[in-house]
CSV table of C-alpha atoms and ligand atoms in Angstrom, one decimal:
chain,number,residue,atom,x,y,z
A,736,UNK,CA,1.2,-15.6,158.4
A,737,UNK,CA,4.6,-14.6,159.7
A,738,UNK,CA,5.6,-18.3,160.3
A,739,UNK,CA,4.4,-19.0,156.8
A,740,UNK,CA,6.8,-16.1,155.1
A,741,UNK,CA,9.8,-17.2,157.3
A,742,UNK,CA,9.0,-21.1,156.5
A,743,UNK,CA,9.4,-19.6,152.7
A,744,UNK,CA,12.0,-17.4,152.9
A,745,UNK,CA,14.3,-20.5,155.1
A,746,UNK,CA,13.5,-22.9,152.0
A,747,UNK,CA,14.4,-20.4,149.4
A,748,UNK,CA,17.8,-20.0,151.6
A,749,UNK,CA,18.2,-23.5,151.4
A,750,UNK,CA,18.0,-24.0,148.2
A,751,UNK,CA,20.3,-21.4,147.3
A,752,UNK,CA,23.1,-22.4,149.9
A,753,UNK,CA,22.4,-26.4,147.6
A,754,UNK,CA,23.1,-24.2,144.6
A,755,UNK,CA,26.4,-22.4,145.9
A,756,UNK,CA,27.6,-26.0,147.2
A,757,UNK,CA,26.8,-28.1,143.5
A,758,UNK,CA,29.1,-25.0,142.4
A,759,UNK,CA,31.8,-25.3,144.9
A,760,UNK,CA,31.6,-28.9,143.8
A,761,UNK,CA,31.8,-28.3,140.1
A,762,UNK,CA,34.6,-25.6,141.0
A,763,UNK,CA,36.5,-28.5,142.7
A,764,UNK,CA,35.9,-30.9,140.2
A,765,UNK,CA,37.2,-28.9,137.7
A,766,UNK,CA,40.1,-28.4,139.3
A,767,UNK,CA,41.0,-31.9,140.0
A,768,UNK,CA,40.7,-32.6,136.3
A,769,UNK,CA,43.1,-30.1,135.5
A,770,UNK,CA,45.3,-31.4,138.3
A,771,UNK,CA,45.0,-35.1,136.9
A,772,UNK,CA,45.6,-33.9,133.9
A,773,UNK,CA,49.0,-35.7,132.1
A,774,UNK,CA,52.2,-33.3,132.7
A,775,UNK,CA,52.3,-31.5,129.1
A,776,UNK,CA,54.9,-33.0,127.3
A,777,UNK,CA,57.9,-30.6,126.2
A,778,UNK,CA,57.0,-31.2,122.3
A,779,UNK,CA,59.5,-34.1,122.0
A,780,UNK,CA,57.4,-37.2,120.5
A,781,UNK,CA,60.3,-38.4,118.4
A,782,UNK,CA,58.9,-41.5,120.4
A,783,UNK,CA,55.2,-41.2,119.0
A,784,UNK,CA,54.6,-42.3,115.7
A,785,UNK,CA,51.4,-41.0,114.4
A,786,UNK,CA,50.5,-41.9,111.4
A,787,UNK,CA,46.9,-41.3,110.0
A,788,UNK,CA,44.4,-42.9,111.7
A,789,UNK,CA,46.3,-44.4,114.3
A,790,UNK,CA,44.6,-44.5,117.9
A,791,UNK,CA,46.2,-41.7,119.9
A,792,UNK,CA,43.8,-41.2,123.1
A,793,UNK,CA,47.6,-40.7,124.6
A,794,UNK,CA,47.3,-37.7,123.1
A,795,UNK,CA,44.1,-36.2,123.0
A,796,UNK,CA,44.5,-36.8,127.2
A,797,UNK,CA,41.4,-36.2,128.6
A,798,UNK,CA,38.4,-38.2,126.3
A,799,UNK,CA,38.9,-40.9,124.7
A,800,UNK,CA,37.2,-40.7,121.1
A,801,UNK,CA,33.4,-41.9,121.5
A,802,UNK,CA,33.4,-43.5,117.7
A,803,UNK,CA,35.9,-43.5,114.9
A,804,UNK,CA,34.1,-45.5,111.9
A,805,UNK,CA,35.8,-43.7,108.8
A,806,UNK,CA,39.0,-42.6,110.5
A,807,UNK,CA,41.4,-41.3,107.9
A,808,UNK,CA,43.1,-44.2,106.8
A,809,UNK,CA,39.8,-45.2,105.8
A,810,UNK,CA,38.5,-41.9,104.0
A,811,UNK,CA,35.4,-42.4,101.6
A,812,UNK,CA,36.3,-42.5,97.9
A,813,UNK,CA,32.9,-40.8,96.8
A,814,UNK,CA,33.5,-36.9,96.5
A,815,UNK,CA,32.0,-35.8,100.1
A,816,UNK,CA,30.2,-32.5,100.8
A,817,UNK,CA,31.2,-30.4,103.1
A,818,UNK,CA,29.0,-30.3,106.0
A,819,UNK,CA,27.1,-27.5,106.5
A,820,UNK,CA,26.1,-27.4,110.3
A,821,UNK,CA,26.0,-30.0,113.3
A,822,UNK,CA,22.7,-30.3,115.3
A,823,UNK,CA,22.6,-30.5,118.9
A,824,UNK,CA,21.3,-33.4,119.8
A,825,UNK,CA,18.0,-34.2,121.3
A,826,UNK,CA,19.2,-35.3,124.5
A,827,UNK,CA,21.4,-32.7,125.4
A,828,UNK,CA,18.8,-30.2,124.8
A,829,UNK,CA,16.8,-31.8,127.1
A,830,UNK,CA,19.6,-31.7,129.7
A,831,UNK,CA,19.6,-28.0,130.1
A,832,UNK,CA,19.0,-27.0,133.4
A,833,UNK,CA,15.8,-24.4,134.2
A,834,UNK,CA,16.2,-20.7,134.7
A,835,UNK,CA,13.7,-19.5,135.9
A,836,UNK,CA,13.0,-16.4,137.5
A,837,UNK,CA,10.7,-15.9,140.8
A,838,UNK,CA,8.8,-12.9,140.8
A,839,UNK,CA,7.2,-11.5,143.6
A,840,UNK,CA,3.2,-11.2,143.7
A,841,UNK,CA,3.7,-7.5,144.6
A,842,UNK,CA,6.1,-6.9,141.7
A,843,UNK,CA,3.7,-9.0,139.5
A,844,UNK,CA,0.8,-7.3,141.0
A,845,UNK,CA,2.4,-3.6,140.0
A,846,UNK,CA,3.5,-5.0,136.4
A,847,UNK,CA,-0.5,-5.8,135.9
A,848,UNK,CA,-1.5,-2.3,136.5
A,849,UNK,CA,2.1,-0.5,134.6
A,850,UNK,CA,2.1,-2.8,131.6
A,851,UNK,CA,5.8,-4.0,132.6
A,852,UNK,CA,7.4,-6.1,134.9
A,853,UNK,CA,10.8,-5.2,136.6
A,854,UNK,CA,13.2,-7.7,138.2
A,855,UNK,CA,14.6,-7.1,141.6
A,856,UNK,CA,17.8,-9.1,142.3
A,857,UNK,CA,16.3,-11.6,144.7
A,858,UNK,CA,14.2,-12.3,141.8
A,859,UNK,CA,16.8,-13.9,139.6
A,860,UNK,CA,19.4,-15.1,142.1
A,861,UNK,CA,18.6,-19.0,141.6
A,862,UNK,CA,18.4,-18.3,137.5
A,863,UNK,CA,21.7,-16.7,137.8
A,864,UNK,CA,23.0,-19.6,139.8
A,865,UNK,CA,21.7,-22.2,137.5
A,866,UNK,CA,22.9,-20.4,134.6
A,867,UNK,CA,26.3,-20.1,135.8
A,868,UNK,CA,26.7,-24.0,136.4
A,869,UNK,CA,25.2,-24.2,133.0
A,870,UNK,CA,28.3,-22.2,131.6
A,871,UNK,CA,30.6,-24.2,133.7
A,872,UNK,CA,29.9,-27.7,132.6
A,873,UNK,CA,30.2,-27.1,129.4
A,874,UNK,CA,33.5,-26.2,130.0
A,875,UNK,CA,33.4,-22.7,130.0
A,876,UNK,CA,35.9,-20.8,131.9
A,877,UNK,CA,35.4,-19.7,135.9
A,878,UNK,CA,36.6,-16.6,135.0
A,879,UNK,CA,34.2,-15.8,131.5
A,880,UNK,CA,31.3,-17.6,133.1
A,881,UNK,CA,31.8,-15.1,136.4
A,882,UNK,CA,31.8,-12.4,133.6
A,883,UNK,CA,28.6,-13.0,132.2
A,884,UNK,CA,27.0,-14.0,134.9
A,885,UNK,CA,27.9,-10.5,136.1
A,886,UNK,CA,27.3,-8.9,132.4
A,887,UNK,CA,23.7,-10.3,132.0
A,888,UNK,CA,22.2,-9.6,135.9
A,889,UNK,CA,22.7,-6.1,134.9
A,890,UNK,CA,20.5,-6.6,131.7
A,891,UNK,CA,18.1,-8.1,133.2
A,892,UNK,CA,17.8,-6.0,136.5
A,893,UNK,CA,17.9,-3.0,133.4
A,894,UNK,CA,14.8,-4.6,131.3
A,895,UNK,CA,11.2,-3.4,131.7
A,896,UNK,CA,9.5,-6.7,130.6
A,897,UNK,CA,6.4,-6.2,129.0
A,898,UNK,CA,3.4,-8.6,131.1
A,899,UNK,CA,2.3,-9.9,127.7
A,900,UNK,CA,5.1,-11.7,127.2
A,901,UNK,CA,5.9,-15.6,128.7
A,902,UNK,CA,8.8,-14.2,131.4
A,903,UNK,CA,10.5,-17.3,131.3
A,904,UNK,CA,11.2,-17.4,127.3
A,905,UNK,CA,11.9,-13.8,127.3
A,906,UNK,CA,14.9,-14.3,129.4
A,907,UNK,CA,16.4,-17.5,128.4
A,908,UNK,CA,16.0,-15.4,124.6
A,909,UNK,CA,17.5,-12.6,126.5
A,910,UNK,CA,20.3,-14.3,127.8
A,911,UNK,CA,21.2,-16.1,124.6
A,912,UNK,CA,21.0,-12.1,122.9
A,913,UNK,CA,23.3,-11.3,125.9
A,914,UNK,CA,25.5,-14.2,125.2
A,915,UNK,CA,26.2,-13.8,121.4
A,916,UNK,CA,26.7,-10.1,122.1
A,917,UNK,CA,29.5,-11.2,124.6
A,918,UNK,CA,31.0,-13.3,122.3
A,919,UNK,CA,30.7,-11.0,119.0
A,920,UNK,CA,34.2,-10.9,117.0
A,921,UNK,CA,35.4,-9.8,113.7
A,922,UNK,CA,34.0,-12.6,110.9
A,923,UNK,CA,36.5,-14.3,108.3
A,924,UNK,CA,35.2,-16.0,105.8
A,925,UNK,CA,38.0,-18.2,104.5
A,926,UNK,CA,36.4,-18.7,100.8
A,927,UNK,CA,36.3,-15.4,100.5
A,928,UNK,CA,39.1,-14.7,102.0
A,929,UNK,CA,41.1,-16.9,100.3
A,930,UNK,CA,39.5,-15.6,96.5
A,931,UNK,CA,39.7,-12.3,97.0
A,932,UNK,CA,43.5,-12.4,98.1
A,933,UNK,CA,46.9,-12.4,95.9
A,934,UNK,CA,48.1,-16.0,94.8
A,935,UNK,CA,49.9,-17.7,96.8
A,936,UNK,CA,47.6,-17.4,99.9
A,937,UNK,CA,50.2,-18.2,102.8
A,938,UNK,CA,48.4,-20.0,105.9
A,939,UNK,CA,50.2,-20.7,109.0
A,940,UNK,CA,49.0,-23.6,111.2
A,941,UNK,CA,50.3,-23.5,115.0
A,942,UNK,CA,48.7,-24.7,118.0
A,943,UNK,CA,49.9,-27.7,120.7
A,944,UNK,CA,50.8,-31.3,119.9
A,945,UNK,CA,48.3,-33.5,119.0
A,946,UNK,CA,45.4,-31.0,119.0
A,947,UNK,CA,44.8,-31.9,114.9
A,948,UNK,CA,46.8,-29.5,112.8
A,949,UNK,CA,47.8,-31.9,110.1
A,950,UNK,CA,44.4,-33.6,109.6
A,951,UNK,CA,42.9,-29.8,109.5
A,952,UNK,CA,45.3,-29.0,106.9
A,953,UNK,CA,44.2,-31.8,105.0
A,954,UNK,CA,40.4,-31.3,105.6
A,955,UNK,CA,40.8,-27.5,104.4
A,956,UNK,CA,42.6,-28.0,101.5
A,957,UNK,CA,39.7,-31.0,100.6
A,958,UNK,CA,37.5,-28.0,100.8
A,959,UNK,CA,39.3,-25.8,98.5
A,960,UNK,CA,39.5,-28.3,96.3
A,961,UNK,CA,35.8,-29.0,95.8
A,962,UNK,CA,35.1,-24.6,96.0
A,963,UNK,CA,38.3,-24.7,92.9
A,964,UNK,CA,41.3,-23.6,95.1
A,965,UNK,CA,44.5,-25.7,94.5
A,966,UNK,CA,46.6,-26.5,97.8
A,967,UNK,CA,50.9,-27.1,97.9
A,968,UNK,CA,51.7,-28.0,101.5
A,969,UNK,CA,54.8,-27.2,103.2
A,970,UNK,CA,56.6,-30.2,105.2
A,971,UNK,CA,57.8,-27.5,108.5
A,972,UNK,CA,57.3,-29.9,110.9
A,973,UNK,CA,60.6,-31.0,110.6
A,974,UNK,CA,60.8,-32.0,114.3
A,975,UNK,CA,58.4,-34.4,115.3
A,976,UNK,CA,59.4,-38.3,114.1
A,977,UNK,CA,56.9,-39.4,111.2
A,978,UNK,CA,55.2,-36.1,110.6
A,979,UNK,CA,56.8,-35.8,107.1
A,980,UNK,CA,55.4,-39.8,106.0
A,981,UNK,CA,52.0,-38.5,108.0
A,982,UNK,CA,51.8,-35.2,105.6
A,983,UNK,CA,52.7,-37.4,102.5
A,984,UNK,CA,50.0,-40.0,103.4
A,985,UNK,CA,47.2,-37.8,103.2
A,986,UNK,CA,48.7,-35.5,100.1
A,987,UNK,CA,48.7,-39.2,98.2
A,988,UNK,CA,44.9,-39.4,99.2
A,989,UNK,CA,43.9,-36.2,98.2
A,990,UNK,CA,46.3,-35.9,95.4
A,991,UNK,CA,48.6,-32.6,96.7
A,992,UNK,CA,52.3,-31.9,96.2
A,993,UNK,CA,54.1,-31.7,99.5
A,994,UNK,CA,57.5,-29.7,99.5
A,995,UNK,CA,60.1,-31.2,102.5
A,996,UNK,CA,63.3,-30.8,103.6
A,997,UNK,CA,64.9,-33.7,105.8
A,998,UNK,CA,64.1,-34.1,109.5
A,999,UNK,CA,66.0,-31.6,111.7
A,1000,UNK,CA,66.2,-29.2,108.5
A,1001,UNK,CA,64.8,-25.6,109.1
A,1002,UNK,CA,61.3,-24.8,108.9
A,1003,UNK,CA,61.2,-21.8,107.8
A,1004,UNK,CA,63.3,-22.9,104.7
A,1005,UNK,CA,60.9,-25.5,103.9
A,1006,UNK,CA,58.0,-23.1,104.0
A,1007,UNK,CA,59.8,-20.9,101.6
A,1008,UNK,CA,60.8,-23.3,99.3
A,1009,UNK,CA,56.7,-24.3,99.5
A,1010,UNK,CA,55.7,-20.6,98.4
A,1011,UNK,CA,58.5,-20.5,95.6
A,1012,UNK,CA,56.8,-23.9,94.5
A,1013,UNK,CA,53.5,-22.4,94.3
A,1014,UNK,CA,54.1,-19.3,92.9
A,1015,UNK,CA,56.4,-21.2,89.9
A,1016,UNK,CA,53.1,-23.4,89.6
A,1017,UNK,CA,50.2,-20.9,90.1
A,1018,UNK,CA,48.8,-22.8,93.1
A,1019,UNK,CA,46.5,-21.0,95.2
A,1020,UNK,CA,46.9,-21.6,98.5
A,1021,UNK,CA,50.2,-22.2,100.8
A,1022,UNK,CA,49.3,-24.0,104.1
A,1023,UNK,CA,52.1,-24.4,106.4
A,1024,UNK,CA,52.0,-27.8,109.1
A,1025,UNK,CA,53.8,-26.7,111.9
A,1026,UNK,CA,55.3,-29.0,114.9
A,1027,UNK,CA,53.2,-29.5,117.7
A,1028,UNK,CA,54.6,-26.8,120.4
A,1029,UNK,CA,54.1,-26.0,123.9
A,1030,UNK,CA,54.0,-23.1,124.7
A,1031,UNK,CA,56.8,-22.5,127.2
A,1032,UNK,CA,59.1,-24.5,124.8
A,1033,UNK,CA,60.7,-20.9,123.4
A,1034,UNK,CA,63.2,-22.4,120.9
A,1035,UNK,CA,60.1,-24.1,119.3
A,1036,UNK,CA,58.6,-20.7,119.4
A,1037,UNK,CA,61.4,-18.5,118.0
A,1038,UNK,CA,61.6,-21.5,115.2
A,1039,UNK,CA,58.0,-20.3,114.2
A,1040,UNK,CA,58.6,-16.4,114.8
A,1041,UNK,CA,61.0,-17.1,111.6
A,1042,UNK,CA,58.4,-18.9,109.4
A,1043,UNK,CA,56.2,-15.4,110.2
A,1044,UNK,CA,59.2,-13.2,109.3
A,1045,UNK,CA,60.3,-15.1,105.8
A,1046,UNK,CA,57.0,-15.7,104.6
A,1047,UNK,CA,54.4,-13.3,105.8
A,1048,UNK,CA,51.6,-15.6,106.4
A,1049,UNK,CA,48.3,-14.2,105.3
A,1050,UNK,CA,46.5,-15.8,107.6
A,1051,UNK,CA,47.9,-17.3,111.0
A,1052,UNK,CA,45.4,-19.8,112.6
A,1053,UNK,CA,45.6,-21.4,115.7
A,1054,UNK,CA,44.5,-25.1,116.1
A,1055,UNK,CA,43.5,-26.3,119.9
A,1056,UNK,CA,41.2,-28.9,121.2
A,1057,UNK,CA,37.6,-28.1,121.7
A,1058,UNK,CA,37.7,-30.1,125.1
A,1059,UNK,CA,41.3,-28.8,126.7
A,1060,UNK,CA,38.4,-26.0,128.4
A,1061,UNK,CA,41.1,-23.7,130.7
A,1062,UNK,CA,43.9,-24.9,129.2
A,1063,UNK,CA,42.9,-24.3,125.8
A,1064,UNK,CA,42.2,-20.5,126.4
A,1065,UNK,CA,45.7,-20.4,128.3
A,1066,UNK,CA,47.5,-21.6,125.2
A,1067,UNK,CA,45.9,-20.0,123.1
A,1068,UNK,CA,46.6,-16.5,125.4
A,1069,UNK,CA,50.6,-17.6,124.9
A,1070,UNK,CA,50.7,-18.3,121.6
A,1071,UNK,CA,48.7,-15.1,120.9
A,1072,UNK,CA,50.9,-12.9,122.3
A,1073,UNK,CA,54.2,-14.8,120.5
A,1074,UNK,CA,52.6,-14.6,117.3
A,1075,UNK,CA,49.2,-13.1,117.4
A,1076,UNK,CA,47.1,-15.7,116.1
A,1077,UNK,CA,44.4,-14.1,112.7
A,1078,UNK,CA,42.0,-16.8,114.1
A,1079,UNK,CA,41.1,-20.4,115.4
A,1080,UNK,CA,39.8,-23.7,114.7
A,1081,UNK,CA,38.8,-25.9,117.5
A,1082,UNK,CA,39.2,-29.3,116.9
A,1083,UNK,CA,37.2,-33.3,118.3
A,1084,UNK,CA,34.1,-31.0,119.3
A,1085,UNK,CA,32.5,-34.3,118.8
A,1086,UNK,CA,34.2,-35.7,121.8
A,1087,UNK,CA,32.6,-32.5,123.9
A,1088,UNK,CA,29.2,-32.3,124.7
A,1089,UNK,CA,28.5,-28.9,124.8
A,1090,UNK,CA,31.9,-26.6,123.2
A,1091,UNK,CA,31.3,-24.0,126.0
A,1092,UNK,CA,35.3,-23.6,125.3
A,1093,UNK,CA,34.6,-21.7,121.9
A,1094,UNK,CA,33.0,-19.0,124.0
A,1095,UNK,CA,35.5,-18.4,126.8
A,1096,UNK,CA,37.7,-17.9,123.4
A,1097,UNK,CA,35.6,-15.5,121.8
A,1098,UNK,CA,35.3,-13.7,124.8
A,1099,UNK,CA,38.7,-13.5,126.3
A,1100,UNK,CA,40.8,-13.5,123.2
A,1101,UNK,CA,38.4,-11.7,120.8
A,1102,UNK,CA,39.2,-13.4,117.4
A,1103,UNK,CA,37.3,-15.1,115.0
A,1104,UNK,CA,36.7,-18.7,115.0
A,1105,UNK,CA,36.4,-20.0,111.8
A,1106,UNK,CA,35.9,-24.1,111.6
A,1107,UNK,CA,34.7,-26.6,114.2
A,1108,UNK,CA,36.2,-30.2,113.6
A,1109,UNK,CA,33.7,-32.4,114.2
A,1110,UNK,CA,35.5,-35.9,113.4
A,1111,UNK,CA,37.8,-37.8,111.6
A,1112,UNK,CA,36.8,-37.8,108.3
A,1113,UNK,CA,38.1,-35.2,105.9
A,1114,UNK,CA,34.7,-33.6,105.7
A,1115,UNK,CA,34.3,-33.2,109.2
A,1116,UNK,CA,34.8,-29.6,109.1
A,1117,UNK,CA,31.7,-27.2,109.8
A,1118,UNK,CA,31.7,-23.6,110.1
A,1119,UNK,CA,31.5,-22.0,113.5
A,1120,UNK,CA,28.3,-20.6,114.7
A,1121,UNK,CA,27.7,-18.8,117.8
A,1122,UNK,CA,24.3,-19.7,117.8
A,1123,UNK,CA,24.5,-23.6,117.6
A,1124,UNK,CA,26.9,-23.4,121.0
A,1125,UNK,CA,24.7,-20.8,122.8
A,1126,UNK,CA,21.9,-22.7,121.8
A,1127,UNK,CA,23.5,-25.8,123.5
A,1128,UNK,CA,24.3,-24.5,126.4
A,1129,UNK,CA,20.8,-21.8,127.3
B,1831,GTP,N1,37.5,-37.0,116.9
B,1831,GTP,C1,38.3,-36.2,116.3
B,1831,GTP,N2,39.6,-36.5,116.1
B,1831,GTP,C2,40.4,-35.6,115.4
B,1831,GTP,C3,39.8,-34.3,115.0
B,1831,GTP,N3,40.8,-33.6,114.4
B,1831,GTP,C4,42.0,-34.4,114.5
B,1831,GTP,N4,41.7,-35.6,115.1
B,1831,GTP,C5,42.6,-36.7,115.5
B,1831,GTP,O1,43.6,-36.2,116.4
B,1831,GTP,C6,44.8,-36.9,116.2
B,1831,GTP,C7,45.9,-35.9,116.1
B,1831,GTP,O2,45.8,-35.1,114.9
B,1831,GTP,P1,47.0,-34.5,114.1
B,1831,GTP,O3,46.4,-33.8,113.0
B,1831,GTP,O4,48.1,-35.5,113.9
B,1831,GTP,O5,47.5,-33.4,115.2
B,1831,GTP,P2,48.7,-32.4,115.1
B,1831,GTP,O6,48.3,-31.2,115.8
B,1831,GTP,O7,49.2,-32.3,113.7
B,1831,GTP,O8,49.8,-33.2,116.0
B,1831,GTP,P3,51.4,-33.0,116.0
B,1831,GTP,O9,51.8,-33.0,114.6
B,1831,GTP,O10,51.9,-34.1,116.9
B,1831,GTP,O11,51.6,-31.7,116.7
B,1831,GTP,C8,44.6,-37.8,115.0
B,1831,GTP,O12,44.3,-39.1,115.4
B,1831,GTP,C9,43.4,-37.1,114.3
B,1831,GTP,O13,42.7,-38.1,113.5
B,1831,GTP,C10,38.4,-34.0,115.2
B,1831,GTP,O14,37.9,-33.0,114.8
B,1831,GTP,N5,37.7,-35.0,115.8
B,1832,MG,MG1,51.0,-32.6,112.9
């Protein structure tokens, strides 16, 4: 008998030692990604001339884009819809790994005769392992994975589960209740937002080069369009080499007036002379394209702090890549505290299979995010949802 439990209790060691390696592992894969990562470029891509729908894997750095049919240059001429949700695939629902908690027969054998069930920590050491490498591979950060990792053993060691219910689906329900509590912010709804607001409504678009700023600008303003909103855009990327011809390629496509100085000019000029444009013409809705700035480049930043101080933006909305994981939620952090960013879009979450990145925002920086880009079509623009990443991930 004693044999058999220290047979048991060595294999259950084992396989939680197998668990703390495939993490270490993860952990150091991670890291090496980061580490392989291309050095981020100071801003300066008066070599790189992107026009719409040009390939540039150079600068999305890390995936390269798993299908472009309709890129942008090739934009449908039927009126599209805007889509109203993405579904996780199949497959990567399937992929999800098992949490499972193992209860002890003398812990099951009380919970017959109290009703309830209570779990001790040995009991959910290997789900709380598996759900942390969960978190981590889709790209959630170390530090917020750690964090509720932490945050939902103490639920769970908290809960008296009643023995009627199936244990395993109460706690993978419990941890995605956990999760969306975790990751609860303040809700913007930009329709609304946007109606119930004076004319012009100002929106400032920041974020890093290349992460999809212009083609977001464009894919919002096809959405006022069809909800009734007219858009004026404001040429501030004055900085980057092509970005005016980029902006005036898809304002001939979806039929918007473009106000621009010449390269090298001021932004925050432009961006006023776009807001004086729209109030002479009653348009309802500003949105500002911004060059694509790093973070630690503080001239580019100071040239934005004075677009904030001469227009007021109503709303200031950070655009990052889904995928950039650690980065992401370090440039975001930066650019935060520079300009304290209203909100966020995350961009190519149809290049990431899960958007685990979304969370680690919601968590660490507590703001809203308001659209997911999910391609490269002008309607590839869904709302965010907590739900459809939690449910990707649990
Ligand atoms: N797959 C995919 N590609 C996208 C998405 N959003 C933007 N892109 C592509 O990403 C590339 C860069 O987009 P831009 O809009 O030019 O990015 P930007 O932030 O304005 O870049 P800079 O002006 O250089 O700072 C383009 O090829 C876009 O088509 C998306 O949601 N999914
Ligand atoms: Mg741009």
């Amino acid at each position: 008998m004693f044999n058999l439990l220290k047979g048991k209790l060595k294999s259950f060691t084992e396989k939680l030692r197998g668990k703390a390696e495939e993490k270490a592992v993860l952990s150091r894969k991670i890291q090496v990604e980061e580490a392989e990562k291309p050095a981020e470029s100071n801003g300066d891509l008066k070599e790189v001339l992107i026009l719409p729908g040009q390939q540039t894997d150079a600068l999305l750095q890390k995936k390269p884009k798993p299908q472009a049919p309709e890129e942008l240059t090739v934009v449908a001429e039927k009126p599209e819809q805007p889509k109203k949700a993405i579904e996780p695939k199949a497959q990567q629902l399937e992929e999800k790994r098992e949490l499972v908690a193992r209860v002890r027969k003398r812990e099951k054998f009380k919970g017959l005769l109290r009703g309830f069930v209570e779990l001790k920590e040995a009991d959910v050491l290997e789900l709380l392992s598996e759900l942390e490498l969960s978190l981590l591979e889709a790209d959630v950060s170390q530090k917020t994975a750690e964090e509720f990792v932490q945050r939902i053993k103490q639920e769970l060691l908290s809960k008296k589960i009643p023995k009627t219910v199936d244990l395993q689906e109460f706690l993978r329900g419990e941890i995605k209740k956990i999760l969306f509590e975790l990751t609860q912010t303040e809700k913007i709804d930009f329709l609304s937002l946007v109606k119930d607001s004076k004319k012009p409504f100002k929106v400032l678009f920041l974020g890093p080069n290349g992460a999809g700023k212009t083609t977001t600008i464009a894919k919002l303003t096809k959405l006022l369009k069809d909800n009734g909103f007219s858009s004026i855009w404001a040429a501030s990327d004055t900085f980057r080499a092509a970005s005016i011809e980029q902006l005036e390629e898809h304002a001939k496509r979806l039929n918007v007036r473009v106000i621009k100085h010449k390269y090298g000019s001021d932004p925050a000029a432009v961006a006023f002379d776009a807001v004086r444009a729209a109030e002479n013409s009653n348009i309802d809705v500003v949105m500002i394209d911004t060059a694509g700035r790093q973070e630690t480049n503080r001239n580019l930043i100071e040239e934005l702090k004075k677009i904030e101080r001469v227009i007021k933006p109503d709303l200031k909305l950070f655009v990052g890549e889904a995928f950039a994981g650690r980065n992401l939620v370090k440039q975001a952090r930066e650019f935060d505290s520079a300009l304290s960013v209203d909100a966020f879009i995350l961009t190519k979450i149809d290049t990431d299979p899960k958007g685990g990145t979304t969370l680690s925002i919601l968590y660490e920086l507590k703001k809203p995010i308001l659209f997911l880009g999910i391609g490269q079509n002008y309607s590839d623009i869904v709302p965010f949802s907590q739900e459809f990443i939690i449910e990707r991930i649990v």
